Amino acid sequence: MDLILESALAQFHHGADHVKLPDLYRKLLTSFKTTFQAEFPVEMDDGSVHIFEGFRVIHNNARGPTKGGLRFTDRVSLDEMRALAMLMTWKCAVVNIPFGGAKGGVRVDPTSLSADELQNLTRRFTSELLPIIGPDQDIPAPDMGTNAQIMAWVMDTYSMAKGYTIPAVVTGKPVAIGGSEGRYEATGRGLLYVLEEHLASSGGLPGRTVAVQGFGNVGGVTAKLMQQAGAHVVYVSDKDTALHHPDGIDTASAWAHVEDGGSLRSWLDQHPGMAEPVAPEDVLTAEVDVLVPAAVEAVLTADNADAVRARLILEGANGPTTTDADAMLAERGVPVIPDILANAGGVTVSYFEWVQARQNMQWTEDQVNAELRRVMVGAYRNVVARCLVGAEGECTQREAALWLAIERVVRAIELRGIYP
Ligand code: NAD
């Protein structure tokens, strides 16, 4: 079993122990409703045919149709899909949106494909998924290696097969074909709203120092929005470059440059003196008020957790903190706002996109952001309140978020019963 699934299951059992979950529900929640695996051919530009392997795992749909990303990476495995599908079940339950959890992917390095090959692969895999996905069944979204264009191809392929346009089959589409205003920035904005709520009783965000690891959709947007909200973003990094400025980096300028196809390195080349290059590990060990790991999983480990000097960790990436590191940070009293709460802004606005598609409505960006704030602040308060029940505050937010999620999913199963 892959480590990622092992730790997802261990985390679940830990939470299940605390809420004294009966064996039946343990069995149900450690099983996966649908596991789909396909090997399928794609004709390449040179006329050769390559066989790709793709997966879609639906963990649990007790609370509604399932929701989860579709990733194209060369590391995709069935265990990874299972672990991430389970994480999506908990994430949707924490923010209390009526979805279950799923995840899918194709084992491919998308940067090795031409645009035509990428489109052919997407359309063929979507055809394979036709019996599983659908606006009332399972609704994919962009994830690592996929984007709004790929969602447009998924939507088009599905619609062609059904004979009419069905925008609600995917989220994260371009706004021009039924995507939602505010979806692109939603994960970063959700992180900001949760952080503002967390700091509300202790002086707020303005003037705080922040370090952000990862400068893509999550990290770049988060860094930009936090600067706009008055924080000093003193460290940022992408996979090649880490930058520091003690007074704060102009992250709006850097993000505009990266969005335009540049990198942090080329931004610095064009803006000499606006930051200094530092070692990548300096970002994770920076003495700042808030550290936002927003790149990849398992970056805070037993090897570096004791060197972390941030006063708070806000998880932008999925699974950036290993179980060992989590225990070490808890022992030292460093609070962690966990991924299933902190980065749920993306799936929340995906839900709004699905609602808009089903109602043939288009909300304004202000409407989307106001609703997002309501959901994220409500979820944060529910998690904090859950910690006070039974644990009298002696728990981490990760534990409380998981207890809340398990209880919500179990309640749905109880109410629905076991069919027949
Ligand atoms: P992305 O591909 O847009 O950006 C990833 C960034 O991380 C890039 O800047 C890359 O250079 C950088 N990076 C990669 N490895 C690094 C390393 N070792 N050190 C420093 N930087 C590194 O991806 P994204 O959409 O921003 O997703 C980032 C994480 O957030 C993933 O774990 C993803 O699952 C999670 N997430 C994304 C969303 C979303 O809406 N995009 C929602 C929830 C969670």
Short mmCIF file of C-alpha atoms and ligand atoms in Angstrom, two decimals:
data_model
loop_
_atom_site.label_atom_id
_atom_site.label_comp_id
_atom_site.label_asym_id
_atom_site.label_seq_id
_atom_site.Cartn_x
_atom_site.Cartn_y
_atom_site.Cartn_z
CA MET A 1 0.00 0.00 0.00
CA ASP A 2 1.32 3.47 -0.90
CA LEU A 3 2.31 5.70 2.00
CA ILE A 4 -0.30 8.31 1.04
CA LEU A 5 -3.16 5.79 1.42
CA GLU A 6 -1.65 4.32 4.55
CA SER A 7 -1.57 7.73 6.22
CA ALA A 8 -5.09 8.68 5.00
CA LEU A 9 -6.41 5.47 6.57
CA ALA A 10 -4.38 5.92 9.75
CA GLN A 11 -5.73 9.46 10.11
CA PHE A 12 -9.28 8.21 9.57
CA HIS A 13 -8.94 5.44 12.17
CA HIS A 14 -7.49 7.93 14.65
CA GLY A 15 -10.53 10.18 14.15
CA ALA A 16 -12.89 7.19 14.18
CA ASP A 17 -11.44 6.07 17.54
CA HIS A 18 -12.12 9.49 19.01
CA VAL A 19 -15.75 9.63 17.85
CA LYS A 20 -16.17 5.96 18.90
CA LEU A 21 -17.32 4.98 15.44
CA PRO A 22 -19.13 1.62 15.30
CA ASP A 23 -17.41 -1.05 13.18
CA LEU A 24 -20.08 -0.92 10.48
CA TYR A 25 -19.25 2.72 9.69
CA ARG A 26 -15.53 2.02 9.82
CA LYS A 27 -16.07 -0.69 7.22
CA LEU A 28 -18.24 1.55 5.07
CA LEU A 29 -15.89 4.52 5.21
CA THR A 30 -12.74 2.54 4.48
CA SER A 31 -14.35 1.02 1.40
CA PHE A 32 -14.56 2.79 -1.94
CA LYS A 33 -17.90 2.93 -3.76
CA THR A 34 -16.47 2.72 -7.28
CA THR A 35 -12.96 2.00 -8.48
CA PHE A 36 -12.49 2.54 -12.18
CA GLN A 37 -9.32 1.73 -14.04
CA ALA A 38 -8.78 1.83 -17.80
CA GLU A 39 -5.98 1.33 -20.26
CA PHE A 40 -6.77 3.23 -23.42
CA PRO A 41 -5.02 4.10 -26.70
CA VAL A 42 -4.19 7.58 -27.96
CA GLU A 43 -2.79 8.29 -31.39
CA MET A 44 0.28 10.51 -31.14
CA ASP A 45 1.32 13.20 -33.62
CA ASP A 46 3.86 10.88 -35.28
CA GLY A 47 1.19 8.27 -36.01
CA SER A 48 2.25 5.89 -33.25
CA VAL A 49 -0.28 4.70 -30.69
CA HIS A 50 0.47 4.96 -27.00
CA ILE A 51 -1.45 3.14 -24.26
CA PHE A 52 -2.21 5.27 -21.18
CA GLU A 53 -3.58 4.23 -17.81
CA GLY A 54 -6.32 6.23 -16.10
CA PHE A 55 -8.26 5.98 -12.85
CA ARG A 56 -11.35 7.37 -11.17
CA VAL A 57 -12.18 6.48 -7.59
CA ILE A 58 -15.45 7.41 -5.92
CA HIS A 59 -15.08 7.14 -2.18
CA ASN A 60 -18.50 7.90 -0.73
CA ASN A 61 -21.66 9.57 -2.07
CA ALA A 62 -23.87 9.54 1.03
CA ARG A 63 -24.00 13.36 1.09
CA GLY A 64 -24.55 13.88 -2.65
CA PRO A 65 -22.90 13.51 -6.05
CA THR A 66 -19.14 13.14 -5.79
CA LYS A 67 -16.60 15.82 -6.48
CA GLY A 68 -12.88 15.71 -7.01
CA GLY A 69 -10.04 16.69 -9.27
CA LEU A 70 -8.74 15.00 -12.37
CA ARG A 71 -4.94 15.04 -12.42
CA PHE A 72 -2.48 14.32 -15.19
CA THR A 73 0.89 13.47 -13.63
CA ASP A 74 3.47 10.75 -14.12
CA ARG A 75 3.00 9.61 -10.49
CA VAL A 76 -0.74 8.84 -10.55
CA SER A 77 -1.56 5.52 -8.84
CA LEU A 78 -4.70 3.79 -7.63
CA ASP A 79 -3.70 4.20 -3.97
CA GLU A 80 -3.08 7.91 -4.48
CA MET A 81 -6.54 8.26 -6.05
CA ARG A 82 -8.12 6.39 -3.15
CA ALA A 83 -6.39 8.54 -0.53
CA LEU A 84 -7.28 11.78 -2.28
CA ALA A 85 -10.90 10.68 -2.92
CA MET A 86 -11.26 10.03 0.82
CA LEU A 87 -9.75 13.44 1.58
CA MET A 88 -12.37 15.01 -0.72
CA THR A 89 -15.20 13.31 1.20
CA TRP A 90 -13.93 14.93 4.40
CA LYS A 91 -13.24 18.30 2.75
CA CYS A 92 -16.76 18.60 1.30
CA ALA A 93 -18.22 17.61 4.66
CA VAL A 94 -16.11 20.14 6.60
CA VAL A 95 -17.42 23.03 4.50
CA ASN A 96 -20.85 21.36 4.52
CA ILE A 97 -21.49 21.35 0.77
CA PRO A 98 -23.74 18.53 -0.55
CA PHE A 99 -21.05 16.46 -2.24
CA GLY A 100 -19.15 13.26 -1.58
CA GLY A 101 -15.53 12.63 -2.50
CA ALA A 102 -13.81 11.35 -5.65
CA LYS A 103 -10.51 11.67 -7.49
CA GLY A 104 -9.21 10.68 -10.88
CA GLY A 105 -6.18 10.89 -13.03
CA VAL A 106 -4.11 9.66 -15.92
CA ARG A 107 -0.50 8.59 -15.55
CA VAL A 108 1.16 10.97 -17.99
CA ASP A 109 3.52 13.92 -17.97
CA PRO A 110 1.28 16.44 -19.76
CA THR A 111 4.27 18.65 -20.65
CA SER A 112 5.51 15.80 -22.86
CA LEU A 113 2.38 16.00 -25.06
CA SER A 114 1.49 18.39 -27.87
CA ALA A 115 -1.78 20.34 -27.58
CA ASP A 116 -3.46 17.89 -29.99
CA GLU A 117 -2.20 14.85 -28.09
CA LEU A 118 -3.42 16.36 -24.81
CA GLN A 119 -6.85 16.99 -26.30
CA ASN A 120 -7.06 13.45 -27.76
CA LEU A 121 -6.03 11.93 -24.44
CA THR A 122 -8.59 14.02 -22.54
CA ARG A 123 -11.42 13.20 -24.92
CA ARG A 124 -10.64 9.48 -25.01
CA PHE A 125 -10.37 9.25 -21.22
CA THR A 126 -13.63 11.20 -20.85
CA SER A 127 -15.30 8.66 -23.17
CA GLU A 128 -14.02 5.88 -20.92
CA LEU A 129 -15.52 7.72 -17.93
CA LEU A 130 -18.99 8.21 -19.50
CA PRO A 131 -20.76 5.59 -17.33
CA ILE A 132 -19.37 7.13 -14.14
CA ILE A 133 -19.35 10.91 -14.45
CA GLY A 134 -22.34 13.21 -14.78
CA PRO A 135 -23.88 16.28 -13.12
CA ASP A 136 -25.84 14.06 -10.72
CA GLN A 137 -23.17 11.39 -10.36
CA ASP A 138 -19.57 12.51 -10.25
CA ILE A 139 -18.22 15.90 -11.24
CA PRO A 140 -14.51 16.29 -12.10
CA ALA A 141 -12.53 19.52 -11.70
CA PRO A 142 -8.99 20.69 -12.55
CA ASP A 143 -6.11 19.39 -10.46
CA MET A 144 -2.37 18.94 -10.93
CA GLY A 145 -1.51 19.01 -14.63
CA THR A 146 -5.05 19.87 -15.76
CA ASN A 147 -6.74 23.23 -16.28
CA ALA A 148 -9.82 25.09 -17.50
CA GLN A 149 -9.15 24.16 -21.14
CA ILE A 150 -9.02 20.46 -20.28
CA MET A 151 -12.31 20.82 -18.37
CA ALA A 152 -13.80 22.44 -21.50
CA TRP A 153 -12.79 19.33 -23.51
CA VAL A 154 -14.27 17.02 -20.86
CA MET A 155 -17.52 18.99 -20.90
CA ASP A 156 -17.65 19.00 -24.70
CA THR A 157 -16.94 15.26 -25.04
CA TYR A 158 -19.56 14.39 -22.43
CA SER A 159 -22.10 16.73 -24.07
CA MET A 160 -21.44 15.27 -27.54
CA ALA A 161 -22.13 11.77 -26.21
CA LYS A 162 -25.40 12.88 -24.59
CA GLY A 163 -26.50 15.05 -27.50
CA TYR A 164 -26.86 18.39 -25.74
CA THR A 165 -24.71 20.80 -23.69
CA ILE A 166 -24.30 19.79 -20.06
CA PRO A 167 -22.10 22.40 -18.34
CA ALA A 168 -22.62 20.96 -14.83
CA VAL A 169 -20.62 17.79 -15.61
CA VAL A 170 -17.38 19.55 -14.68
CA THR A 171 -16.31 22.62 -12.71
CA GLY A 172 -13.33 24.88 -13.20
CA LYS A 173 -14.43 25.54 -16.80
CA PRO A 174 -13.68 28.82 -18.57
CA VAL A 175 -16.24 31.49 -17.63
CA ALA A 176 -17.20 31.83 -21.33
CA ILE A 177 -18.78 28.33 -21.28
CA GLY A 178 -20.42 28.37 -17.86
CA GLY A 179 -17.49 28.58 -15.46
CA SER A 180 -17.89 30.72 -12.34
CA GLU A 181 -16.50 34.15 -11.73
CA GLY A 182 -14.06 33.89 -8.84
CA ARG A 183 -13.30 30.15 -9.30
CA TYR A 184 -9.73 30.74 -10.42
CA GLU A 185 -8.82 32.64 -7.24
CA ALA A 186 -11.14 30.69 -4.93
CA THR A 187 -8.62 28.46 -3.15
CA GLY A 188 -6.30 31.36 -2.32
CA ARG A 189 -9.22 33.56 -1.32
CA GLY A 190 -10.58 30.82 0.92
CA LEU A 191 -7.17 30.58 2.63
CA LEU A 192 -7.25 34.33 3.20
CA TYR A 193 -10.77 34.27 4.67
CA VAL A 194 -9.90 31.43 7.07
CA LEU A 195 -6.71 33.17 8.16
CA GLU A 196 -8.50 36.49 8.72
CA GLU A 197 -11.06 34.72 10.88
CA HIS A 198 -8.34 32.90 12.83
CA LEU A 199 -6.53 36.17 13.55
CA ALA A 200 -9.65 38.28 14.14
CA SER A 201 -9.41 38.08 17.91
CA SER A 202 -5.67 38.75 18.03
CA GLY A 203 -5.18 41.92 15.99
CA GLY A 204 -5.98 40.76 12.46
CA LEU A 205 -3.80 40.17 9.42
CA PRO A 206 -2.38 43.65 8.59
CA GLY A 207 1.31 43.90 9.49
CA ARG A 208 1.81 40.12 9.92
CA THR A 209 4.68 38.42 8.14
CA VAL A 210 3.96 35.53 5.78
CA ALA A 211 6.07 32.94 3.91
CA VAL A 212 4.50 31.10 0.96
CA GLN A 213 6.00 27.94 -0.54
CA GLY A 214 4.75 27.33 -4.08
CA PHE A 215 3.83 30.09 -6.48
CA GLY A 216 1.17 28.51 -8.70
CA ASN A 217 -2.59 28.83 -8.61
CA VAL A 218 -2.82 28.42 -4.84
CA GLY A 219 0.44 30.00 -3.63
CA GLY A 220 0.59 32.88 -6.13
CA VAL A 221 -3.01 33.98 -5.56
CA THR A 222 -2.68 33.58 -1.78
CA ALA A 223 0.50 35.66 -1.71
CA LYS A 224 -1.11 38.38 -3.82
CA LEU A 225 -4.33 38.51 -1.77
CA MET A 226 -2.49 38.49 1.57
CA GLN A 227 -0.34 41.41 0.48
CA GLN A 228 -3.48 43.26 -0.65
CA ALA A 229 -5.01 42.55 2.78
CA GLY A 230 -2.08 44.23 4.52
CA ALA A 231 0.29 41.35 5.33
CA HIS A 232 4.02 41.48 4.53
CA VAL A 233 4.80 38.49 2.33
CA VAL A 234 8.50 38.24 3.13
CA TYR A 235 9.29 34.86 1.49
CA VAL A 236 7.95 33.18 -1.66
CA SER A 237 9.23 30.23 -3.66
CA ASP A 238 8.56 28.07 -6.69
CA LYS A 239 10.28 24.80 -7.57
CA ASP A 240 13.43 26.58 -8.83
CA THR A 241 13.72 29.82 -6.88
CA ALA A 242 13.17 31.07 -3.32
CA LEU A 243 13.02 34.82 -2.63
CA HIS A 244 13.12 37.01 0.47
CA HIS A 245 12.61 40.68 1.29
CA PRO A 246 12.35 41.78 4.94
CA ASP A 247 9.78 44.50 4.14
CA GLY A 248 7.66 42.30 1.91
CA ILE A 249 7.78 41.24 -1.74
CA ASP A 250 5.55 42.88 -4.34
CA THR A 251 3.61 39.66 -4.86
CA ALA A 252 0.98 41.33 -7.08
CA SER A 253 3.73 42.18 -9.56
CA ALA A 254 5.38 38.75 -9.25
CA TRP A 255 2.07 36.90 -9.68
CA ALA A 256 1.08 38.97 -12.73
CA HIS A 257 4.45 38.00 -14.23
CA VAL A 258 4.04 34.28 -13.39
CA GLU A 259 0.44 34.25 -14.68
CA ASP A 260 1.82 35.61 -17.91
CA GLY A 261 4.06 32.55 -18.26
CA GLY A 262 7.11 33.78 -16.34
CA SER A 263 8.82 32.39 -13.25
CA LEU A 264 9.99 33.91 -9.97
CA ARG A 265 13.54 33.82 -11.38
CA SER A 266 12.63 35.80 -14.50
CA TRP A 267 10.53 38.22 -12.39
CA LEU A 268 13.58 38.91 -10.22
CA ASP A 269 15.74 39.37 -13.33
CA GLN A 270 13.33 42.08 -14.45
CA HIS A 271 13.01 43.62 -10.97
CA PRO A 272 16.51 43.52 -9.47
CA GLY A 273 16.67 44.54 -5.81
CA MET A 274 12.97 43.83 -5.15
CA ALA A 275 13.96 40.55 -3.41
CA GLU A 276 17.04 38.45 -2.72
CA PRO A 277 17.43 34.78 -3.65
CA VAL A 278 17.67 32.47 -0.63
CA ALA A 279 17.93 28.70 -0.11
CA PRO A 280 14.59 26.84 -0.64
CA GLU A 281 14.63 25.46 2.93
CA ASP A 282 14.76 29.03 4.31
CA VAL A 283 11.10 29.44 3.34
CA LEU A 284 9.90 26.50 5.45
CA THR A 285 12.05 27.51 8.42
CA ALA A 286 11.44 31.28 8.18
CA GLU A 287 10.63 33.14 11.38
CA VAL A 288 7.26 34.50 10.32
CA ASP A 289 3.77 34.79 11.70
CA VAL A 290 2.27 32.50 9.06
CA LEU A 291 3.79 29.78 6.87
CA VAL A 292 1.68 28.69 3.88
CA PRO A 293 2.95 25.46 2.27
CA ALA A 294 1.14 25.68 -1.08
CA ALA A 295 3.26 23.55 -3.43
CA VAL A 296 3.18 19.77 -3.03
CA GLU A 297 2.50 17.13 -0.36
CA ALA A 298 4.88 16.00 2.41
CA VAL A 299 7.17 19.04 2.62
CA LEU A 300 6.96 19.34 6.42
CA THR A 301 8.43 16.09 7.70
CA ALA A 302 10.08 14.64 10.81
CA ASP A 303 13.38 15.94 9.35
CA ASN A 304 12.46 19.62 9.35
CA ALA A 305 9.45 20.06 11.67
CA ASP A 306 11.62 21.03 14.62
CA ALA A 307 13.30 23.72 12.53
CA VAL A 308 9.98 25.39 11.66
CA ARG A 309 9.86 28.80 13.36
CA ALA A 310 6.54 30.05 11.97
CA ARG A 311 3.92 30.80 14.62
CA LEU A 312 1.09 29.33 12.53
CA ILE A 313 0.83 26.97 9.55
CA LEU A 314 -1.94 27.40 7.02
CA GLU A 315 -2.05 24.40 4.65
CA GLY A 316 -2.60 25.51 1.05
CA ALA A 317 -1.42 22.25 -0.54
CA ASN A 318 -3.09 18.90 0.08
CA GLY A 319 -1.18 16.88 2.67
CA PRO A 320 1.90 19.12 3.03
CA THR A 321 2.50 17.93 6.63
CA THR A 322 3.36 14.28 7.31
CA THR A 323 1.80 12.54 10.30
CA ASP A 324 5.12 12.60 12.18
CA ALA A 325 5.65 16.30 11.52
CA ASP A 326 2.08 17.03 12.56
CA ALA A 327 2.67 15.38 15.95
CA MET A 328 5.95 17.28 16.42
CA LEU A 329 4.33 20.63 15.62
CA ALA A 330 1.41 19.87 17.95
CA GLU A 331 3.89 18.96 20.71
CA ARG A 332 5.59 22.34 20.25
CA GLY A 333 2.23 24.14 20.26
CA VAL A 334 2.45 25.36 16.65
CA PRO A 335 -1.14 25.54 15.39
CA VAL A 336 -1.89 24.07 11.95
CA ILE A 337 -5.02 25.05 10.03
CA PRO A 338 -5.48 21.81 8.07
CA ASP A 339 -5.90 21.34 4.32
CA ILE A 340 -9.43 19.91 4.55
CA LEU A 341 -10.53 23.23 6.05
CA ALA A 342 -8.01 25.79 4.79
CA ASN A 343 -7.90 24.97 1.07
CA ALA A 344 -11.59 24.07 0.68
CA GLY A 345 -12.33 27.39 -1.05
CA GLY A 346 -11.71 25.79 -4.45
CA VAL A 347 -14.27 23.03 -4.06
CA THR A 348 -16.69 25.49 -2.44
CA VAL A 349 -16.70 27.75 -5.50
CA SER A 350 -16.85 24.61 -7.67
CA TYR A 351 -20.10 23.90 -5.85
CA PHE A 352 -21.28 27.44 -6.66
CA GLU A 353 -20.31 26.83 -10.30
CA TRP A 354 -22.35 23.62 -10.36
CA VAL A 355 -25.34 25.41 -8.77
CA GLN A 356 -25.11 28.23 -11.35
CA ALA A 357 -24.90 25.72 -14.22
CA ARG A 358 -27.93 23.82 -12.98
CA GLN A 359 -29.93 27.06 -12.61
CA ASN A 360 -28.64 28.65 -15.83
CA MET A 361 -27.56 31.62 -13.69
CA GLN A 362 -24.38 33.65 -13.59
CA TRP A 363 -23.41 35.15 -10.25
CA THR A 364 -21.19 38.23 -10.03
CA GLU A 365 -17.72 37.90 -8.56
CA ASP A 366 -18.85 39.90 -5.51
CA GLN A 367 -21.69 37.42 -4.92
CA VAL A 368 -19.31 34.47 -5.25
CA ASN A 369 -16.77 35.99 -2.86
CA ALA A 370 -19.40 36.94 -0.28
CA GLU A 371 -20.81 33.39 -0.30
CA LEU A 372 -17.31 31.95 -0.14
CA ARG A 373 -16.51 34.05 2.92
CA ARG A 374 -19.74 32.93 4.59
CA VAL A 375 -18.96 29.25 3.98
CA MET A 376 -15.27 29.42 4.96
CA VAL A 377 -15.85 31.46 8.12
CA GLY A 378 -18.74 29.18 9.09
CA ALA A 379 -16.58 26.08 8.58
CA TYR A 380 -13.71 27.56 10.59
CA ARG A 381 -16.06 28.39 13.49
CA ASN A 382 -17.61 24.91 13.36
CA VAL A 383 -14.17 23.30 13.55
CA VAL A 384 -13.12 25.46 16.50
CA ALA A 385 -16.43 24.73 18.25
CA ARG A 386 -16.07 20.98 17.58
CA CYS A 387 -12.74 21.01 19.39
CA LEU A 388 -14.50 22.25 22.53
CA VAL A 389 -16.96 19.33 22.55
CA GLY A 390 -15.57 16.33 24.35
CA ALA A 391 -11.96 17.49 24.00
CA GLU A 392 -12.41 20.83 25.81
CA GLY A 393 -10.11 22.52 23.32
CA GLU A 394 -7.37 19.90 23.81
CA CYS A 395 -7.27 18.95 20.17
CA THR A 396 -5.75 20.12 16.94
CA GLN A 397 -7.84 21.73 14.23
CA ARG A 398 -6.95 18.76 12.00
CA GLU A 399 -8.50 16.36 14.52
CA ALA A 400 -11.59 18.52 15.05
CA ALA A 401 -12.13 18.99 11.29
CA LEU A 402 -11.94 15.23 10.73
CA TRP A 403 -14.31 14.43 13.63
CA LEU A 404 -16.82 16.92 12.24
CA ALA A 405 -16.49 15.45 8.74
CA ILE A 406 -16.84 11.84 9.87
CA GLU A 407 -19.90 12.70 11.96
CA ARG A 408 -21.57 14.50 9.05
CA VAL A 409 -20.97 11.65 6.61
CA VAL A 410 -22.09 9.03 9.14
CA ARG A 411 -25.27 11.01 9.85
CA ALA A 412 -26.08 10.97 6.12
CA ILE A 413 -25.52 7.20 5.94
CA GLU A 414 -27.66 6.66 9.06
CA LEU A 415 -30.53 8.71 7.65
CA ARG A 416 -30.39 7.00 4.27
CA GLY A 417 -29.89 3.50 5.64
CA ILE A 418 -28.29 0.56 3.88
CA TYR A 419 -30.05 -0.34 0.62
CA PRO A 420 -32.04 -2.55 0.24
P1 NAD B 1 0.35 24.63 -9.46
O1 NAD B 1 0.93 23.57 -10.33
O2 NAD B 1 -0.41 25.76 -10.06
O3 NAD B 1 1.52 25.29 -8.56
C1 NAD B 1 2.46 24.54 -7.83
C2 NAD B 1 3.60 25.51 -7.44
O4 NAD B 1 4.47 24.83 -6.55
C3 NAD B 1 4.47 25.97 -8.61
O5 NAD B 1 4.84 27.31 -8.39
C4 NAD B 1 5.70 25.06 -8.51
O6 NAD B 1 6.85 25.66 -9.09
C5 NAD B 1 5.81 24.98 -7.01
N1 NAD B 1 6.58 23.87 -6.50
C6 NAD B 1 6.58 22.57 -6.88
N2 NAD B 1 7.43 21.88 -6.12
C7 NAD B 1 8.00 22.76 -5.25
C8 NAD B 1 8.96 22.68 -4.23
N3 NAD B 1 9.52 21.51 -3.93
N4 NAD B 1 9.29 23.79 -3.55
C9 NAD B 1 8.73 24.98 -3.83
N5 NAD B 1 7.81 25.13 -4.80
C10 NAD B 1 7.46 24.04 -5.49
O7 NAD B 1 -0.55 23.83 -8.40
P2 NAD B 1 -1.69 24.44 -7.48
O8 NAD B 1 -3.00 24.31 -8.18
O9 NAD B 1 -1.26 25.75 -6.95
O10 NAD B 1 -1.72 23.34 -6.31
C11 NAD B 1 -0.77 23.35 -5.26
C12 NAD B 1 -1.25 22.42 -4.17
O11 NAD B 1 -2.52 22.85 -3.69
C13 NAD B 1 -1.44 20.95 -4.55
O12 NAD B 1 -1.16 20.16 -3.42
C14 NAD B 1 -2.92 20.87 -4.86
O13 NAD B 1 -3.43 19.55 -4.73
C15 NAD B 1 -3.46 21.79 -3.78
N6 NAD B 1 -4.79 22.34 -4.03
C16 NAD B 1 -5.05 23.04 -5.16
C17 NAD B 1 -6.31 23.60 -5.34
C18 NAD B 1 -6.63 24.45 -6.55
O14 NAD B 1 -7.75 24.98 -6.61
N7 NAD B 1 -5.70 24.66 -7.48
C19 NAD B 1 -7.31 23.42 -4.37
C20 NAD B 1 -7.01 22.70 -3.21
C21 NAD B 1 -5.73 22.17 -3.05
#
